[in-house]
XYZ file of C-alpha atoms in Angstrom:
95
model
C 50.541 -172.112 14.708
C 47.359 -171.942 16.724
C 46.516 -168.904 18.972
C 46.558 -171.328 21.858
C 50.167 -172.193 21.589
C 51.118 -168.388 21.399
C 50.020 -167.915 25.171
C 52.792 -167.479 27.199
C 53.420 -169.889 30.347
C 52.982 -166.833 32.809
C 49.318 -166.510 31.805
C 48.638 -170.276 32.234
C 50.336 -170.317 35.599
C 48.451 -167.172 36.674
C 45.326 -168.701 35.393
C 45.756 -171.873 37.512
C 46.483 -169.774 40.556
C 43.592 -167.706 40.175
C 41.373 -170.699 39.603
C 42.820 -172.548 42.728
C 42.033 -169.252 44.822
C 38.598 -169.465 43.699
C 37.515 -172.965 43.171
C 39.257 -174.745 46.292
C 37.451 -172.761 49.077
C 34.196 -173.627 47.380
C 34.827 -177.442 47.705
C 32.450 -178.300 50.528
C 33.861 -181.690 51.205
C 37.190 -180.311 52.192
C 35.785 -178.314 55.161
C 32.445 -180.094 55.954
C 33.710 -181.408 59.284
C 34.117 -180.414 62.935
C 37.462 -181.499 63.875
C 40.363 -180.546 64.200
C 40.084 -177.551 66.388
C 42.547 -174.772 66.460
C 42.802 -172.390 69.325
C 39.152 -173.457 70.190
C 37.863 -172.567 66.688
C 36.094 -175.490 64.581
C 37.938 -176.468 61.317
C 35.406 -174.600 58.955
C 36.363 -171.113 60.553
C 39.984 -171.385 60.464
C 40.166 -173.122 57.130
C 37.989 -170.329 55.506
C 40.241 -167.699 57.127
C 43.417 -169.500 55.904
C 42.105 -169.225 52.316
C 41.541 -165.573 52.688
C 45.248 -165.165 53.286
C 46.112 -167.731 50.778
C 44.112 -166.198 48.044
C 45.600 -162.860 48.691
C 48.907 -164.367 48.289
C 47.964 -166.239 44.978
C 46.399 -163.196 43.464
C 49.597 -161.246 44.499
C 51.879 -163.828 42.598
C 49.696 -163.775 39.620
C 49.659 -159.963 39.332
C 53.418 -159.943 39.427
C 53.702 -162.844 36.823
C 51.413 -160.910 34.541
C 53.094 -157.448 35.155
C 56.581 -158.920 34.481
C 55.317 -160.451 31.208
C 53.541 -157.356 30.049
C 56.706 -155.452 30.577
C 58.865 -158.087 28.694
C 56.368 -157.710 25.734
C 56.241 -153.928 25.805
C 60.147 -153.847 25.900
C 60.181 -156.256 22.846
C 57.880 -154.144 20.775
C 59.857 -150.987 21.711
C 56.902 -149.375 23.618
C 58.812 -148.589 26.845
C 57.777 -148.915 30.456
C 54.319 -147.387 31.167
C 54.753 -147.117 35.044
C 58.109 -145.095 34.225
C 56.222 -142.518 32.179
C 53.539 -142.146 34.852
C 55.761 -141.898 37.725
C 57.836 -139.018 35.724
C 54.343 -137.052 35.095
C 53.197 -137.428 38.682
C 56.399 -135.816 40.017
C 56.196 -132.863 37.600
C 52.561 -132.356 38.435
C 53.352 -132.354 42.254
C 55.707 -129.470 42.200
């Protein structure tokens, strides 16, 4: 079995989402036009601003996919949840 087949689907999906967030805003032919206008703004400005918000959403989805996959992997190996241990230590130090 190759190492490539051992990669979980969550990692592939996250990679595609992150690649889309980086590559699609860089494709000049998609926004190199003056029309249509939205609230008086040329297409370039609102299209790029739209990608700021879409990229944040795509990165958030990727983070959640990877975090969930890592928790499953750690639970399968019997390592426990690292965030639960950090949360307990922070509460003790605050008191």
